[in-house]
Amino acid sequence: MKIVTLGYYGSFSRYFKYLQKNISKLSKEIEYFNMSIYPSAHLYWKNQGERSVFLPKEIRKVRISNIDEIGEIYKRINIEDVMKYHLQLLGIKRDTCQYRKLKIVALKYIEYFDQVFKKHNFDIFICSGDSRMFVEIAILIAQRYNVKIFYFEQGPYDTTIIDEKGVNANSSFRNYLIKNEIDENKLEKFITREKSPKFYKNEYTYYALKILDLMYLSPPLKNIFPIELVAESSFINLAIRNLKRILSLKNKIKSKLEVPKKSILLILQVPYDVQMMFNSPLFNDFTEMVEEIHKSIPREYNLIVREHPLYIHNYDVKMYDYIKNNNILLINDLPLGEMIKQSEVIVVNNSTVGLEALVHYKPLVILGDSYYDSHEVGFKVNSKDDIVIKIKEAIENNIPKNRINKFLYNLFFEYLFEGHFQDKDLKSGDTIAQHILTRFYSGQISRIGSDGHECHK
């Protein structure tokens, strides 16, 4: 059996190595092939003496003939579709040098993945997320060669997602049939358990490699770094934000502001979030989102905006002007749980924070598409005209606690796996290994025996 992984950072590689050890305990004859996107991922594998391909470097060795004659489709893949995230993120327009540069990179990824998947005849593909150009192309090629795909993503409340369909709005849990039998004491203990310490505390190599990754995420010299790895245009802004975040974690000062009575809390995501770009049918601009929510709440209510901790004071200037001119509160330095408890209604687009609102049994208005929008635990907005109605419904109605508990119990104990990929002591490796191999062999001649070992018909 051959298993191929695709990871972003060194912390991903560390986790994939942990999974590989556990998979190998169940099936000995397995060969691993690792593909890395950012330098820290590749360097981790190399330091461990493991095989790794640094994709940005490798694909630039690929030669494509007659590039200017290639239209919108190459090897049955729509090129602009797989470029969508990067085009929107970087504001790249058609018929520009940047568009052509990104198109050439996309063609090289298609060609490379097609050659690699064809040559190695992989059985299982474990990938990080389900979006961004290099991941989307790899998924399409893997599907073409009938490779079993498992999508990896960090889950809420220090958990892990391993899904055969996708993550976030593409998650299989979105259509999951909720089971009625639950243990509320078990649920409460899970939610209130202590967080596990993370592996990177006092790991100075981790922070050094993080700085290296940041240079690829937001290059100080754009022309010499791979365009497909860029996630932000300003390296200085990104560096300052990360520095501020580190300092704020070490020097927490309680806010002088308080959440007033009759408040509605709007929680923002980072602008380059894949969820915001791909699964947000109503909004792609936070200024517009703030304006629409502000106009939609009853006059006697206060609107509070909370920024994402990675993007504080870095949203569009127009959003801050609107907040200032309309007496909207902007509060970032109160604990999130405290703000949620003190607010009457929570509004999110589709971030994981929505689950924290549910844990506190707060009325939740959901603007975008998410894995928690289809189980009647919140008030899903289907159009901009619907916002006023859903906020009014959220104020006047409470979702039954029993329904929320059933949803949370099924999510935490039937779908997610215990443990976060950055934990110092990783968890659930044996369970996830069993999960992966069982689902792979269920469609093959081979299967996993009741004792957990590989057997054959």
Short mmCIF file of C-alpha atoms in Angstrom, two decimals:
data_model
loop_
_atom_site.label_atom_id
_atom_site.label_comp_id
_atom_site.label_asym_id
_atom_site.label_seq_id
_atom_site.Cartn_x
_atom_site.Cartn_y
_atom_site.Cartn_z
CA MET A 1 0.00 0.00 0.00
CA LYS A 2 1.17 3.55 -0.78
CA ILE A 3 0.05 6.59 1.21
CA VAL A 4 0.76 10.14 0.07
CA THR A 5 0.39 13.21 2.31
CA LEU A 6 0.21 16.91 1.51
CA GLY A 7 0.92 19.31 4.39
CA TYR A 8 1.36 23.04 4.86
CA TYR A 9 3.68 23.51 7.84
CA GLY A 10 6.08 21.63 10.09
CA SER A 11 3.35 21.09 12.69
CA PHE A 12 1.33 19.30 9.98
CA SER A 13 4.30 17.10 9.07
CA ARG A 14 4.81 16.26 12.74
CA TYR A 15 1.19 15.13 12.98
CA PHE A 16 1.30 13.14 9.73
CA LYS A 17 4.41 11.32 10.97
CA TYR A 18 2.48 10.45 14.13
CA LEU A 19 -0.39 9.07 12.04
CA GLN A 20 2.03 7.12 9.86
CA LYS A 21 3.54 5.41 12.92
CA ASN A 22 0.07 4.35 14.06
CA ILE A 23 -1.00 3.20 10.59
CA SER A 24 2.18 1.13 10.28
CA LYS A 25 1.31 -0.70 13.51
CA LEU A 26 -1.80 -2.07 11.79
CA SER A 27 -0.37 -2.74 8.35
CA LYS A 28 3.37 -3.22 7.99
CA GLU A 29 3.80 -3.11 4.20
CA ILE A 30 3.13 0.58 3.66
CA GLU A 31 5.21 3.07 1.70
CA TYR A 32 4.85 6.80 2.42
CA PHE A 33 5.33 9.72 0.04
CA ASN A 34 5.20 13.22 1.58
CA MET A 35 4.60 16.48 -0.24
CA SER A 36 5.27 19.80 1.51
CA ILE A 37 3.97 23.25 0.68
CA TYR A 38 5.88 25.62 2.98
CA PRO A 39 9.55 25.27 4.01
CA SER A 40 8.91 24.22 7.63
CA ALA A 41 6.93 21.16 6.46
CA HIS A 42 9.69 20.02 4.11
CA LEU A 43 12.49 20.69 6.62
CA TYR A 44 10.67 18.74 9.34
CA TRP A 45 10.52 15.64 7.15
CA LYS A 46 14.16 16.00 6.11
CA ASN A 47 15.28 16.42 9.74
CA GLN A 48 13.43 13.21 10.55
CA GLY A 49 15.20 11.41 7.73
CA GLU A 50 11.92 10.98 5.86
CA ARG A 51 11.06 11.37 2.20
CA SER A 52 9.61 14.76 1.22
CA VAL A 53 9.04 16.75 -1.95
CA PHE A 54 9.08 20.55 -1.61
CA LEU A 55 6.31 21.26 -4.09
CA PRO A 56 7.06 24.92 -5.02
CA LYS A 57 10.58 23.92 -6.03
CA GLU A 58 9.64 20.63 -7.67
CA ILE A 59 6.88 21.96 -9.92
CA ARG A 60 9.19 24.61 -11.34
CA LYS A 61 11.21 21.84 -12.92
CA VAL A 62 8.14 20.89 -14.98
CA ARG A 63 8.10 21.99 -18.60
CA ILE A 64 4.83 22.82 -20.38
CA SER A 65 4.80 23.07 -24.17
CA ASN A 66 2.90 25.74 -26.09
CA ILE A 67 1.60 27.52 -22.99
CA ASP A 68 0.04 30.38 -24.95
CA GLU A 69 -2.06 27.92 -26.94
CA ILE A 70 -3.63 26.38 -23.81
CA GLY A 71 -7.11 27.71 -23.14
CA GLU A 72 -9.32 27.43 -20.06
CA ILE A 73 -9.07 23.64 -19.79
CA TYR A 74 -5.91 21.57 -19.34
CA LYS A 75 -6.09 17.81 -18.88
CA ARG A 76 -9.82 18.15 -18.18
CA ILE A 77 -9.26 20.64 -15.35
CA ASN A 78 -10.71 24.15 -15.49
CA ILE A 79 -7.69 26.32 -14.80
CA GLU A 80 -9.52 29.41 -13.58
CA ASP A 81 -11.63 27.33 -11.17
CA VAL A 82 -8.54 26.04 -9.35
CA MET A 83 -7.00 29.54 -9.39
CA LYS A 84 -10.09 31.11 -7.80
CA TYR A 85 -8.76 31.46 -4.24
CA HIS A 86 -5.51 33.10 -5.33
CA LEU A 87 -7.15 35.37 -7.91
CA GLN A 88 -9.53 36.73 -5.30
CA LEU A 89 -6.97 36.86 -2.50
CA LEU A 90 -4.36 38.77 -4.51
CA GLY A 91 -6.83 40.79 -6.58
CA ILE A 92 -5.43 39.45 -9.85
CA LYS A 93 -7.35 40.40 -13.00
CA ARG A 94 -7.54 38.60 -16.33
CA ASP A 95 -5.13 39.59 -19.10
CA THR A 96 -2.40 40.72 -16.70
CA CYS A 97 1.15 39.48 -16.18
CA GLN A 98 0.21 38.17 -12.74
CA TYR A 99 -2.70 36.19 -14.18
CA ARG A 100 -0.44 34.58 -16.78
CA LYS A 101 2.19 33.82 -14.12
CA LEU A 102 -0.37 32.11 -11.89
CA LYS A 103 -1.83 30.22 -14.84
CA ILE A 104 1.59 28.82 -15.74
CA VAL A 105 2.04 27.69 -12.11
CA ALA A 106 -1.39 26.02 -12.18
CA LEU A 107 -0.48 24.16 -15.39
CA LYS A 108 2.75 22.94 -13.81
CA TYR A 109 0.91 21.64 -10.72
CA ILE A 110 -1.58 19.81 -12.95
CA GLU A 111 1.22 18.25 -14.97
CA TYR A 112 3.28 17.35 -11.90
CA PHE A 113 0.44 15.74 -9.93
CA ASP A 114 -0.73 13.86 -13.01
CA GLN A 115 2.74 12.38 -13.51
CA VAL A 116 3.30 11.56 -9.81
CA PHE A 117 -0.09 9.93 -9.19
CA LYS A 118 0.20 7.95 -12.40
CA LYS A 119 3.76 6.78 -11.64
CA HIS A 120 3.33 5.83 -7.97
CA ASN A 121 -0.15 4.33 -8.06
CA PHE A 122 -1.07 5.67 -4.60
CA ASP A 123 -3.80 4.02 -2.56
CA ILE A 124 -4.55 6.74 0.02
CA PHE A 125 -4.16 10.53 -0.10
CA ILE A 126 -4.23 12.49 3.19
CA CYS A 127 -4.44 16.21 2.46
CA SER A 128 -4.65 19.40 4.50
CA GLY A 129 -8.03 21.00 3.90
CA ASP A 130 -9.82 20.96 0.57
CA SER A 131 -9.10 24.37 -0.96
CA ARG A 132 -6.28 26.49 -2.43
CA MET A 133 -4.90 25.74 -5.86
CA PHE A 134 -2.30 23.07 -5.12
CA VAL A 135 -4.70 21.12 -2.87
CA GLU A 136 -7.63 21.36 -5.29
CA ILE A 137 -5.52 20.15 -8.20
CA ALA A 138 -4.10 17.26 -6.17
CA ILE A 139 -7.63 16.24 -5.15
CA LEU A 140 -8.90 16.29 -8.74
CA ILE A 141 -5.95 14.19 -9.92
CA ALA A 142 -6.31 11.77 -6.99
CA GLN A 143 -9.99 11.27 -7.84
CA ARG A 144 -9.04 10.61 -11.46
CA TYR A 145 -6.72 7.79 -10.38
CA ASN A 146 -9.26 6.38 -7.89
CA VAL A 147 -7.15 7.20 -4.86
CA LYS A 148 -8.99 7.16 -1.52
CA ILE A 149 -8.93 10.71 -0.11
CA PHE A 150 -8.98 11.70 3.57
CA TYR A 151 -9.25 15.39 4.40
CA PHE A 152 -7.39 16.54 7.51
CA GLU A 153 -8.26 19.71 9.43
CA GLN A 154 -8.00 20.92 13.02
CA GLY A 155 -11.33 20.74 14.78
CA PRO A 156 -12.99 22.84 17.49
CA TYR A 157 -12.25 22.37 21.19
CA ASP A 158 -8.86 20.73 20.59
CA THR A 159 -10.05 18.03 18.21
CA THR A 160 -9.15 16.68 14.78
CA ILE A 161 -11.21 16.27 11.62
CA ILE A 162 -10.56 13.34 9.28
CA ASP A 163 -13.30 13.36 6.67
CA GLU A 164 -13.77 11.49 3.39
CA LYS A 165 -15.91 14.23 1.85
CA GLY A 166 -14.27 17.52 2.81
CA VAL A 167 -13.95 20.02 5.65
CA ASN A 168 -15.86 23.07 6.89
CA ALA A 169 -18.90 23.62 4.64
CA ASN A 170 -17.96 20.51 2.63
CA SER A 171 -17.89 18.35 5.75
CA SER A 172 -19.91 15.14 5.79
CA PHE A 173 -21.23 16.19 9.20
CA ARG A 174 -23.35 18.83 7.51
CA ASN A 175 -25.72 16.05 6.45
CA TYR A 176 -25.11 13.81 9.45
CA LEU A 177 -28.11 12.02 10.94
CA ILE A 178 -28.17 13.11 14.58
CA LYS A 179 -28.55 10.30 17.12
CA ASN A 180 -30.86 10.97 20.07
CA GLU A 181 -29.08 9.01 22.82
CA ILE A 182 -26.58 11.28 24.58
CA ASP A 183 -24.74 11.57 27.88
CA GLU A 184 -24.97 15.21 29.01
CA ASN A 185 -22.45 14.73 31.85
CA LYS A 186 -19.91 13.36 29.37
CA LEU A 187 -20.57 16.33 27.08
CA GLU A 188 -20.06 18.87 29.87
CA LYS A 189 -16.81 17.23 31.01
CA PHE A 190 -15.51 17.27 27.44
CA ILE A 191 -16.27 20.97 26.91
CA THR A 192 -14.81 22.06 30.27
CA ARG A 193 -11.72 19.82 30.23
CA GLU A 194 -8.31 21.45 30.47
CA LYS A 195 -6.52 22.23 27.24
CA SER A 196 -3.46 20.15 26.46
CA PRO A 197 -0.10 21.96 26.37
CA LYS A 198 1.23 22.63 22.88
CA PHE A 199 4.47 21.19 21.57
CA TYR A 200 5.99 24.48 20.43
CA LYS A 201 6.29 26.08 23.88
CA ASN A 202 10.00 26.92 24.31
CA GLU A 203 10.69 25.34 20.90
CA TYR A 204 12.79 28.12 19.36
CA THR A 205 13.33 26.19 16.14
CA TYR A 206 9.56 26.26 15.60
CA TYR A 207 9.49 30.06 15.76
CA ALA A 208 12.53 30.40 13.49
CA LEU A 209 10.86 28.21 10.86
CA LYS A 210 7.62 30.16 11.33
CA ILE A 211 9.46 33.33 10.34
CA LEU A 212 10.73 31.52 7.23
CA ASP A 213 7.17 30.46 6.37
CA LEU A 214 5.97 34.04 6.87
CA MET A 215 8.41 35.19 4.20
CA TYR A 216 6.68 32.85 1.76
CA LEU A 217 3.19 33.78 3.00
CA SER A 218 3.90 37.48 2.51
CA PRO A 219 7.18 37.93 0.65
CA PRO A 220 9.29 41.04 1.21
CA LEU A 221 10.47 40.56 -2.41
CA LYS A 222 7.50 39.26 -4.36
CA ASN A 223 9.13 38.37 -7.66
CA ILE A 224 11.49 35.79 -6.18
CA PHE A 225 8.97 33.86 -4.06
CA PRO A 226 6.33 31.39 -5.35
CA ILE A 227 3.13 33.27 -6.17
CA GLU A 228 0.88 30.37 -5.14
CA LEU A 229 2.17 30.48 -1.54
CA VAL A 230 1.39 34.16 -1.02
CA ALA A 231 -1.49 34.76 1.42
CA GLU A 232 -1.03 38.49 2.01
CA SER A 233 0.48 41.39 0.10
CA SER A 234 2.22 43.23 2.96
CA PHE A 235 5.04 41.43 4.77
CA ILE A 236 5.42 44.32 7.24
CA ASN A 237 1.72 44.21 8.22
CA LEU A 238 1.89 40.46 8.71
CA ALA A 239 5.07 40.67 10.82
CA ILE A 240 3.68 43.49 12.97
CA ARG A 241 0.41 41.61 13.57
CA ASN A 242 2.22 38.47 14.66
CA LEU A 243 4.51 40.48 16.95
CA LYS A 244 1.54 42.29 18.50
CA ARG A 245 -0.21 38.98 19.01
CA ILE A 246 2.78 37.46 20.82
CA LEU A 247 3.13 40.56 23.03
CA SER A 248 -0.60 40.67 23.79
CA LEU A 249 -0.54 37.01 24.86
CA LYS A 250 2.25 37.78 27.32
CA ASN A 251 0.84 41.10 28.54
CA LYS A 252 -2.90 40.69 28.74
CA ILE A 253 -4.66 43.79 30.05
CA LYS A 254 -8.33 43.60 30.89
CA SER A 255 -10.43 45.91 28.75
CA LYS A 256 -11.92 49.05 30.27
CA LEU A 257 -14.91 48.52 28.00
CA GLU A 258 -17.88 46.41 29.03
CA VAL A 259 -20.59 44.66 27.09
CA PRO A 260 -23.73 46.77 27.56
CA LYS A 261 -27.15 45.25 28.02
CA LYS A 262 -29.11 44.43 24.88
CA SER A 263 -26.03 43.77 22.77
CA ILE A 264 -25.60 41.82 19.57
CA LEU A 265 -22.07 40.51 19.00
CA LEU A 266 -20.67 40.23 15.46
CA ILE A 267 -17.51 38.12 15.31
CA LEU A 268 -15.22 38.61 12.30
CA GLN A 269 -12.89 36.22 10.47
CA VAL A 270 -9.64 36.95 8.66
CA PRO A 271 -10.25 38.28 5.12
CA TYR A 272 -8.13 35.55 3.46
CA ASP A 273 -9.99 32.72 5.22
CA VAL A 274 -10.99 30.04 2.69
CA GLN A 275 -14.37 29.88 4.42
CA MET A 276 -14.88 33.57 3.72
CA MET A 277 -13.92 33.24 0.08
CA PHE A 278 -15.58 29.97 -0.90
CA ASN A 279 -18.47 29.51 1.52
CA SER A 280 -19.78 33.03 2.00
CA PRO A 281 -22.52 33.57 -0.60
CA LEU A 282 -23.71 36.87 0.92
CA PHE A 283 -20.51 38.71 1.81
CA ASN A 284 -16.94 39.00 0.62
CA ASP A 285 -16.37 42.35 2.32
CA PHE A 286 -16.40 42.97 6.08
CA THR A 287 -17.32 46.64 5.76
CA GLU A 288 -20.52 45.64 3.99
CA MET A 289 -21.16 42.92 6.58
CA VAL A 290 -20.86 45.37 9.49
CA GLU A 291 -23.13 47.86 7.73
CA GLU A 292 -25.80 45.27 6.93
CA ILE A 293 -25.86 43.86 10.47
CA HIS A 294 -25.94 47.35 11.98
CA LYS A 295 -28.89 48.34 9.80
CA SER A 296 -30.71 45.10 10.60
CA ILE A 297 -30.69 45.16 14.40
CA PRO A 298 -33.51 46.80 16.44
CA ARG A 299 -32.83 50.41 17.47
CA GLU A 300 -32.74 49.61 21.18
CA TYR A 301 -29.87 47.14 20.66
CA ASN A 302 -26.13 47.80 20.63
CA LEU A 303 -23.86 46.27 18.01
CA ILE A 304 -20.45 45.03 19.18
CA VAL A 305 -17.78 43.99 16.69
CA ARG A 306 -14.97 41.62 17.69
CA GLU A 307 -12.04 41.22 15.29
CA HIS A 308 -10.12 38.03 14.65
CA PRO A 309 -7.05 37.96 16.94
CA LEU A 310 -4.76 37.51 13.91
CA TYR A 311 -6.15 40.59 12.16
CA ILE A 312 -6.80 43.21 14.86
CA HIS A 313 -6.77 46.79 13.48
CA ASN A 314 -5.95 45.54 9.97
CA TYR A 315 -9.34 45.39 8.27
CA ASP A 316 -10.40 47.93 5.67
CA VAL A 317 -10.21 51.56 6.82
CA LYS A 318 -13.79 52.07 5.61
CA MET A 319 -15.01 49.52 8.17
CA TYR A 320 -13.39 51.43 11.04
CA ASP A 321 -14.81 54.72 9.73
CA TYR A 322 -18.30 53.20 9.69
CA ILE A 323 -17.86 51.79 13.20
CA LYS A 324 -16.68 55.17 14.53
CA ASN A 325 -19.40 57.19 12.79
CA ASN A 326 -22.20 54.93 13.99
CA ASN A 327 -21.17 54.50 17.63
CA ILE A 328 -20.53 50.77 17.23
CA LEU A 329 -18.42 49.21 19.97
CA LEU A 330 -15.18 47.51 18.92
CA ILE A 331 -14.01 45.18 21.71
CA ASN A 332 -11.14 42.71 21.30
CA ASP A 333 -9.53 42.45 24.74
CA LEU A 334 -12.32 40.86 26.76
CA PRO A 335 -12.33 37.04 26.91
CA LEU A 336 -14.41 35.69 24.04
CA GLY A 337 -16.47 33.42 26.31
CA GLU A 338 -17.30 36.37 28.56
CA MET A 339 -18.43 38.48 25.61
CA ILE A 340 -20.60 35.66 24.29
CA LYS A 341 -22.25 35.13 27.68
CA GLN A 342 -23.02 38.83 28.05
CA SER A 343 -24.46 39.28 24.54
CA GLU A 344 -28.06 38.44 23.68
CA VAL A 345 -27.38 37.29 20.11
CA ILE A 346 -24.20 36.15 18.37
CA VAL A 347 -23.71 36.73 14.64
CA VAL A 348 -21.05 34.83 12.69
CA ASN A 349 -20.34 34.22 9.05
CA ASN A 350 -19.21 30.60 9.24
CA SER A 351 -16.26 30.46 11.66
CA THR A 352 -15.71 27.84 14.33
CA VAL A 353 -16.60 30.47 16.93
CA GLY A 354 -20.22 29.68 16.15
CA LEU A 355 -19.79 26.48 18.17
CA GLU A 356 -18.72 28.46 21.23
CA ALA A 357 -21.99 30.39 21.01
CA LEU A 358 -23.85 27.08 20.95
CA VAL A 359 -21.88 25.77 23.93
CA HIS A 360 -23.16 28.79 25.87
CA TYR A 361 -26.70 28.22 24.46
CA LYS A 362 -26.74 31.66 22.89
CA PRO A 363 -29.00 32.44 19.89
CA LEU A 364 -26.76 32.14 16.83
CA VAL A 365 -27.33 33.91 13.51
CA ILE A 366 -25.35 32.24 10.70
CA LEU A 367 -24.58 34.29 7.56
CA GLY A 368 -22.51 31.82 5.52
CA ASP A 369 -22.31 28.09 4.83
CA SER A 370 -20.92 25.86 7.58
CA TYR A 371 -21.15 22.36 9.02
CA TYR A 372 -23.35 23.68 11.86
CA ASP A 373 -25.91 25.49 9.66
CA SER A 374 -28.12 22.54 8.74
CA HIS A 375 -29.12 21.01 12.09
CA GLU A 376 -31.55 23.71 13.28
CA VAL A 377 -29.31 24.86 16.11
CA GLY A 378 -29.05 28.40 14.77
CA PHE A 379 -30.85 30.91 12.58
CA LYS A 380 -29.46 30.53 9.03
CA VAL A 381 -29.63 33.60 6.79
CA ASN A 382 -30.39 32.81 3.15
CA SER A 383 -30.37 36.33 1.68
CA LYS A 384 -29.48 39.86 2.78
CA ASP A 385 -33.18 40.66 3.05
CA ASP A 386 -33.41 37.74 5.47
CA ILE A 387 -30.99 39.26 8.02
CA VAL A 388 -33.57 41.47 9.76
CA ILE A 389 -35.97 38.52 10.07
CA LYS A 390 -33.38 36.09 11.44
CA ILE A 391 -32.01 38.56 14.00
CA LYS A 392 -35.59 39.23 15.18
CA GLU A 393 -36.23 35.48 15.42
CA ALA A 394 -33.00 35.00 17.37
CA ILE A 395 -33.99 37.72 19.86
CA GLU A 396 -37.50 36.35 20.37
CA ASN A 397 -36.83 32.59 20.28
CA ASN A 398 -34.52 30.18 22.06
CA ILE A 399 -33.31 26.97 20.44
CA PRO A 400 -34.13 24.11 22.86
CA LYS A 401 -31.04 23.21 24.91
CA ASN A 402 -31.72 19.53 24.34
CA ARG A 403 -31.43 19.99 20.57
CA ILE A 404 -28.13 21.86 20.94
CA ASN A 405 -26.78 19.19 23.30
CA LYS A 406 -27.67 16.43 20.83
CA PHE A 407 -25.89 18.32 18.06
CA LEU A 408 -22.77 18.96 20.15
CA TYR A 409 -22.65 15.40 21.49
CA ASN A 410 -22.84 13.90 18.00
CA LEU A 411 -20.24 16.35 16.70
CA PHE A 412 -17.73 15.74 19.49
CA PHE A 413 -18.18 11.99 20.02
CA GLU A 414 -19.45 10.61 16.72
CA TYR A 415 -17.55 12.74 14.22
CA LEU A 416 -14.48 14.48 15.66
CA PHE A 417 -11.36 12.83 17.09
CA GLU A 418 -9.91 13.79 20.46
CA GLY A 419 -6.68 15.81 20.37
CA HIS A 420 -5.24 18.75 18.43
CA PHE A 421 -2.41 18.38 15.93
CA GLN A 422 -0.27 20.87 17.89
CA ASP A 423 -0.61 19.07 21.23
CA LYS A 424 2.65 18.18 22.95
CA ASP A 425 1.31 14.67 23.51
CA LEU A 426 -0.66 13.66 20.43
CA LYS A 427 -3.86 11.66 20.82
CA SER A 428 -6.18 9.30 18.91
CA GLY A 429 -3.50 8.04 16.51
CA ASP A 430 -4.58 4.41 16.87
CA THR A 431 -8.27 5.31 16.46
CA ILE A 432 -7.64 7.45 13.37
CA ALA A 433 -5.35 4.80 11.85
CA GLN A 434 -8.10 2.21 12.32
CA HIS A 435 -10.63 4.65 10.86
CA ILE A 436 -8.53 5.28 7.73
CA LEU A 437 -7.64 1.66 7.03
CA THR A 438 -11.12 0.33 7.72
CA ARG A 439 -12.67 2.79 5.29
CA PHE A 440 -10.02 2.13 2.69
CA TYR A 441 -10.32 -1.64 2.85
CA SER A 442 -14.13 -1.56 2.93
CA GLY A 443 -14.00 -0.81 -0.78
CA GLN A 444 -11.14 -3.17 -1.59
CA ILE A 445 -10.57 -6.91 -1.78
CA SER A 446 -8.59 -6.64 1.46
CA ARG A 447 -10.21 -5.60 4.71
CA ILE A 448 -9.24 -5.01 8.32
CA GLY A 449 -9.90 -7.97 10.56
CA SER A 450 -11.71 -7.74 13.88
CA ASP A 451 -8.37 -7.76 15.69
CA GLY A 452 -7.30 -4.64 13.80
CA HIS A 453 -4.72 -6.39 11.62
CA GLU A 454 -4.71 -6.66 7.86
CA CYS A 455 -6.21 -9.83 6.46
CA HIS A 456 -7.20 -10.97 2.99
CA LYS A 457 -10.12 -12.81 1.49
#
